[in-house]
Short mmCIF file of C-alpha atoms and ligand atoms in Angstrom, two decimals:
data_model
loop_
_atom_site.label_atom_id
_atom_site.label_comp_id
_atom_site.label_asym_id
_atom_site.label_seq_id
_atom_site.Cartn_x
_atom_site.Cartn_y
_atom_site.Cartn_z
CA MET A 1164 0.00 0.00 0.00
CA LYS A 1165 1.21 3.47 -0.89
CA ILE A 1166 0.25 6.44 1.29
CA LEU A 1167 0.24 10.11 0.37
CA VAL A 1168 0.31 12.54 3.30
CA ALA A 1169 -0.48 16.24 2.93
CA VAL A 1170 1.63 18.51 5.13
CA LYS A 1171 0.98 22.24 5.36
CA ARG A 1172 3.38 24.91 6.57
CA VAL A 1173 1.55 27.14 9.03
CA VAL A 1174 2.31 29.66 11.78
CA ASP A 1175 3.63 27.61 14.72
CA TYR A 1176 0.88 26.81 17.22
CA ASN A 1177 2.87 28.45 20.04
CA VAL A 1178 2.98 31.80 18.27
CA LYS A 1179 0.39 34.41 19.13
CA VAL A 1180 -1.17 35.14 15.76
CA ARG A 1181 -1.40 38.84 14.84
CA ALA A 1182 -3.52 40.40 12.13
CA LYS A 1183 -1.67 42.59 9.60
CA ALA A 1184 -2.11 46.31 10.29
CA ASP A 1185 -4.01 46.81 7.01
CA GLY A 1186 -6.42 43.93 7.83
CA THR A 1187 -5.54 41.97 4.67
CA GLY A 1188 -4.42 38.81 6.48
CA VAL A 1189 -2.30 37.30 9.23
CA GLU A 1190 1.24 38.53 9.87
CA THR A 1191 3.72 35.84 8.76
CA ALA A 1192 6.89 37.95 8.38
CA ASN A 1193 9.52 36.93 10.96
CA VAL A 1194 7.12 34.44 12.53
CA LYS A 1195 8.08 30.85 13.37
CA MET A 1196 6.46 28.43 10.94
CA SER A 1197 5.95 24.69 11.50
CA MET A 1198 4.03 21.72 10.21
CA ASN A 1199 0.28 21.96 10.87
CA PRO A 1200 -0.20 19.89 14.09
CA PHE A 1201 -2.96 17.70 12.56
CA ASP A 1202 -0.61 16.91 9.66
CA GLU A 1203 2.02 15.68 12.14
CA ILE A 1204 -0.65 13.26 13.35
CA ALA A 1205 -1.34 12.27 9.73
CA VAL A 1206 2.38 11.58 9.10
CA GLU A 1207 2.68 9.65 12.37
CA GLU A 1208 -0.25 7.41 11.39
CA ALA A 1209 1.28 6.71 7.98
CA VAL A 1210 4.62 5.84 9.59
CA ARG A 1211 2.91 3.53 12.10
CA LEU A 1212 1.12 1.74 9.22
CA GLN A 1213 4.48 1.32 7.52
CA GLU A 1214 6.09 0.03 10.70
CA ALA A 1215 3.21 -2.45 11.06
CA GLY A 1216 4.02 -3.75 7.57
CA LYS A 1217 0.81 -2.39 6.04
CA ALA A 1218 2.34 0.39 3.94
CA LYS A 1219 5.26 0.15 1.52
CA GLU A 1220 5.87 3.78 0.69
CA ILE A 1221 4.95 7.16 2.20
CA VAL A 1222 5.06 10.29 0.06
CA ALA A 1223 4.77 13.65 1.85
CA VAL A 1224 3.24 16.45 -0.25
CA SER A 1225 3.23 20.15 0.50
CA LEU A 1226 1.93 23.01 -1.59
CA GLY A 1227 3.12 26.57 -1.25
CA VAL A 1228 6.29 28.67 -1.07
CA ALA A 1229 9.80 27.22 -1.42
CA ALA A 1230 10.18 27.12 2.39
CA CYS A 1231 7.56 24.33 2.48
CA GLN A 1232 10.58 22.13 1.75
CA ASP A 1233 11.37 22.41 5.49
CA THR A 1234 7.92 21.05 6.32
CA ILE A 1235 8.47 18.14 3.93
CA ARG A 1236 11.92 17.48 5.47
CA THR A 1237 10.24 17.24 8.89
CA ALA A 1238 7.86 14.61 7.48
CA LEU A 1239 10.85 12.79 5.96
CA ALA A 1240 12.61 12.89 9.34
CA MET A 1241 9.51 11.38 10.95
CA GLY A 1242 9.70 8.47 8.48
CA ALA A 1243 8.18 9.43 5.11
CA ASP A 1244 10.21 8.07 2.19
CA ARG A 1245 10.14 10.95 -0.26
CA GLY A 1246 8.58 14.34 -0.79
CA VAL A 1247 6.77 16.33 -3.45
CA LEU A 1248 6.58 20.12 -3.28
CA VAL A 1249 4.17 21.94 -5.56
CA GLU A 1250 5.83 25.32 -5.41
CA THR A 1251 3.94 28.57 -5.81
CA ASP A 1252 3.90 32.00 -4.21
CA ALA A 1253 0.18 32.30 -4.97
CA GLU A 1254 -2.37 32.23 -2.16
CA LEU A 1255 -3.81 28.70 -2.14
CA GLN A 1256 -7.40 28.22 -1.05
CA PRO A 1257 -8.75 24.77 -0.10
CA LEU A 1258 -10.29 24.08 -3.53
CA ALA A 1259 -6.99 24.83 -5.28
CA VAL A 1260 -5.15 22.64 -2.74
CA ALA A 1261 -7.63 19.81 -3.32
CA LYS A 1262 -7.20 20.10 -7.10
CA LEU A 1263 -3.41 20.07 -6.81
CA LEU A 1264 -3.50 17.07 -4.44
CA LYS A 1265 -5.81 15.27 -6.88
CA ALA A 1266 -3.34 15.93 -9.69
CA VAL A 1267 -0.47 14.57 -7.55
CA ALA A 1268 -2.64 11.56 -6.63
CA ASP A 1269 -3.36 10.93 -10.34
CA GLN A 1270 0.41 10.70 -10.88
CA GLU A 1271 1.33 8.81 -7.73
CA LYS A 1272 -1.68 6.47 -7.55
CA PRO A 1273 -1.71 6.02 -3.76
CA ASP A 1274 -4.12 3.65 -1.98
CA LEU A 1275 -4.62 6.03 0.92
CA ILE A 1276 -4.31 9.80 1.34
CA ILE A 1277 -4.08 11.14 4.88
CA LEU A 1278 -4.56 14.84 5.63
CA GLY A 1279 -5.08 16.81 8.81
CA LYS A 1280 -8.70 17.50 9.70
CA GLN A 1281 -7.99 21.21 9.44
CA ALA A 1282 -5.19 23.67 9.03
CA ILE A 1283 -4.76 25.82 12.14
CA ASP A 1284 -4.24 28.98 10.07
CA ASP A 1285 -7.38 29.06 7.91
CA ASP A 1286 -9.41 26.61 10.06
CA ALA A 1287 -11.20 25.71 6.82
CA ASN A 1288 -11.72 21.94 7.38
CA GLN A 1289 -12.50 21.58 3.66
CA THR A 1290 -9.53 20.16 1.79
CA GLY A 1291 -9.92 16.45 2.62
CA GLN A 1292 -13.63 16.48 1.83
CA MET A 1293 -13.10 18.32 -1.47
CA LEU A 1294 -10.25 16.01 -2.42
CA ALA A 1295 -12.35 12.88 -1.80
CA ALA A 1296 -15.16 14.36 -3.90
CA LEU A 1297 -12.82 15.29 -6.77
CA LEU A 1298 -11.28 11.80 -6.75
CA GLY A 1299 -14.62 10.05 -6.26
CA TRP A 1300 -13.07 8.13 -3.34
CA ALA A 1301 -14.46 7.12 0.04
CA GLN A 1302 -13.69 9.47 2.93
CA GLY A 1303 -13.21 9.02 6.66
CA THR A 1304 -12.98 12.44 8.28
CA PHE A 1305 -12.14 13.32 11.91
CA ALA A 1306 -10.47 9.91 12.28
CA SER A 1307 -9.47 8.84 15.79
CA LYS A 1308 -8.69 5.18 14.93
CA LEU A 1309 -7.81 3.23 11.77
CA GLU A 1310 -8.16 -0.54 11.62
CA PHE A 1311 -7.74 -2.85 8.62
CA VAL A 1312 -10.37 -5.59 8.63
CA ALA A 1313 -10.30 -8.03 5.68
CA ASP A 1314 -10.46 -5.79 2.59
CA ALA A 1315 -11.97 -2.78 4.38
CA LEU A 1316 -10.49 0.04 6.39
CA ASN A 1317 -12.55 0.73 9.48
CA VAL A 1318 -12.34 4.36 10.53
CA THR A 1319 -13.56 5.52 13.92
CA ARG A 1320 -14.75 9.11 13.58
CA GLU A 1321 -15.16 11.73 16.28
CA VAL A 1322 -18.70 13.00 15.85
CA ASP A 1323 -20.89 15.14 18.07
CA GLY A 1324 -21.87 13.12 21.10
CA GLY A 1325 -19.68 10.06 20.45
CA LEU A 1326 -17.82 7.91 18.00
CA GLU A 1327 -18.94 6.55 14.65
CA THR A 1328 -17.18 3.70 12.84
CA VAL A 1329 -17.38 3.49 9.06
CA ALA A 1330 -15.94 0.78 6.77
CA LEU A 1331 -14.19 2.22 3.72
CA LYS A 1332 -13.04 0.52 0.55
CA LEU A 1333 -9.63 1.66 -0.65
CA PRO A 1334 -8.59 3.93 -2.21
CA ALA A 1335 -9.74 6.40 0.41
CA VAL A 1336 -9.11 9.81 1.94
CA ILE A 1337 -8.66 10.12 5.71
CA THR A 1338 -8.47 13.28 7.78
CA ALA A 1339 -6.72 12.97 11.13
CA ASP A 1340 -8.26 14.19 14.38
CA LEU A 1341 -6.36 14.95 17.59
CA ARG A 1342 -6.80 11.57 19.29
CA LEU A 1343 -5.59 9.40 16.36
CA ASN A 1344 -2.09 9.19 17.87
CA GLU A 1345 0.69 11.16 19.53
CA PRO A 1346 3.35 12.14 17.00
CA ARG A 1347 6.92 11.10 17.78
CA PHE A 1348 9.77 13.52 18.49
CA VAL A 1349 12.12 13.73 15.58
CA LYS A 1350 15.65 12.53 16.48
CA LEU A 1351 18.76 14.26 15.17
CA PRO A 1352 20.08 11.24 13.16
CA ASN A 1353 16.71 11.07 11.39
CA ILE A 1354 16.92 14.79 10.56
CA MET A 1355 20.32 14.11 8.98
CA LYS A 1356 18.98 11.09 7.07
CA ALA A 1357 16.00 13.12 5.85
CA LYS A 1358 18.34 15.54 4.06
CA LYS A 1359 19.30 12.72 1.67
CA LYS A 1360 15.77 11.57 0.89
CA PRO A 1361 14.37 12.55 -2.55
CA LEU A 1362 12.23 15.67 -2.85
CA ALA A 1363 10.68 16.56 -6.22
CA VAL A 1364 9.61 20.12 -6.99
CA LEU A 1365 6.73 20.82 -9.39
CA LYS A 1366 4.75 23.91 -10.38
CA PRO A 1367 0.94 24.11 -10.50
CA THR A 1368 1.21 24.59 -14.30
CA ASP A 1369 3.09 21.23 -14.55
CA LEU A 1370 -0.06 19.69 -13.11
CA GLY A 1371 -2.41 21.75 -15.30
CA VAL A 1372 -4.17 23.26 -12.28
CA ASP A 1373 -5.53 26.81 -12.17
CA VAL A 1374 -5.02 28.00 -8.59
CA THR A 1375 -6.73 31.39 -8.94
CA PRO A 1376 -8.49 32.19 -5.63
CA ARG A 1377 -12.30 31.96 -5.75
CA LEU A 1378 -12.91 33.86 -2.52
CA VAL A 1379 -11.84 37.36 -1.55
CA THR A 1380 -10.86 37.99 2.05
CA LEU A 1381 -12.58 41.20 3.01
CA LYS A 1382 -11.00 41.74 6.40
CA VAL A 1383 -8.96 39.95 9.05
CA GLN A 1384 -9.20 41.39 12.55
CA GLU A 1385 -8.11 40.37 16.02
CA PRO A 1386 -10.72 39.52 18.67
CA PRO A 1387 -11.58 42.39 21.05
CA LYS A 1388 -9.10 42.70 23.92
CA ARG A 1389 -10.35 41.08 27.12
CA GLN A 1390 -10.61 43.35 30.13
CA ALA A 1391 -8.69 42.37 33.23
CA GLY A 1392 -10.76 40.64 35.92
CA VAL A 1393 -11.31 41.98 39.46
CA LYS A 1394 -11.23 40.26 42.84
CA VAL A 1395 -14.29 40.74 45.00
CA ASP A 1396 -14.21 40.51 48.78
CA SER A 1397 -17.49 38.72 49.38
CA VAL A 1398 -20.18 36.60 47.79
CA THR A 1399 -22.65 39.47 48.32
CA THR A 1400 -20.48 41.81 46.19
CA LEU A 1401 -20.08 39.08 43.56
CA VAL A 1402 -23.84 38.56 43.31
CA ASP A 1403 -24.36 42.31 43.22
CA LYS A 1404 -21.85 42.75 40.35
CA LEU A 1405 -23.26 39.81 38.39
CA HIS A 1406 -26.73 41.31 38.78
CA ASN A 1407 -26.13 45.03 38.35
CA GLU A 1408 -22.96 45.21 36.16
CA ALA A 1409 -22.76 42.02 34.12
CA HIS A 1410 -26.56 41.60 34.01
CA VAL A 1411 -26.17 37.80 33.83
CA ILE A 1412 -28.34 36.90 36.84
P1 AMP B 1856 -7.99 23.00 5.55
O1 AMP B 1856 -9.08 22.42 4.72
O2 AMP B 1856 -7.35 24.23 4.95
O3 AMP B 1856 -8.41 23.22 7.00
O4 AMP B 1856 -6.79 21.92 5.59
C1 AMP B 1856 -7.01 20.56 5.88
C2 AMP B 1856 -5.78 19.75 5.57
O5 AMP B 1856 -5.49 19.83 4.17
C3 AMP B 1856 -4.50 20.16 6.26
O6 AMP B 1856 -4.41 19.63 7.58
C4 AMP B 1856 -3.45 19.55 5.34
O7 AMP B 1856 -3.30 18.15 5.57
C5 AMP B 1856 -4.09 19.74 3.96
N1 AMP B 1856 -3.61 21.00 3.34
C6 AMP B 1856 -4.26 22.18 3.28
N2 AMP B 1856 -3.49 23.11 2.65
C7 AMP B 1856 -2.32 22.48 2.33
C8 AMP B 1856 -1.11 22.88 1.69
N3 AMP B 1856 -0.93 24.13 1.23
N4 AMP B 1856 -0.13 21.96 1.53
C9 AMP B 1856 -0.30 20.70 1.99
N5 AMP B 1856 -1.41 20.26 2.61
C10 AMP B 1856 -2.41 21.13 2.77
#
């Protein structure tokens, strides 16, 4: 089985995200960038399937600026075998990403594609679903457990109020939720080894995909600043403030 894993370069989850002063987007200049945390989970799952003898090859794919090579190298250090970068400076919206991933899948012919359930920068939660639709493949989104049973892949999904298990026929698209696994720490020797693993660079035009954005971002703004709390000296004052100031009781 061959697995394709989509890895996105995003603002590191420890960084406090700031809106650009002109409201056109999020500030990314001089900001630490890392692999989208849900994509780390996706890579980890692929590597575990390979370690369990279920997968032969793992290809990590990233789409975006040249620096996405670093994100791919991280996936290679975690255990992916080779990388594909579709390089562009253009803004990529989920539909364009899904079309590019479909084009890569048409070339690579994987049995399974694992993505994160959402990217923590755009919070779109769209790409996996669009990709499955474009490919006409089965999809298991918000996956918290994968289990191969006979010729099916059982996917346990985190849904409102519980867990749902669906049986998928391969080829299929999976999107990884938080509880699927805990990604491993990358060890230095593996970082060194990853530098020697193959990484192909393509352009969207090589894949015949038009990545023109379909949506216009009107404005990006930060949430209103929270006011500092106060300490009250008695329950009576608290009840009074909740009643007369906050008007919640
Ligand atoms: P989204 O639909 O934008 O929330 O992203 C969902 C998932 O799609 C991410 O967790 C990634 O696995 C994948 N993805 C989105 N954008 C990219 C990108 N530019 N490069 C690689 N993977 C991506």
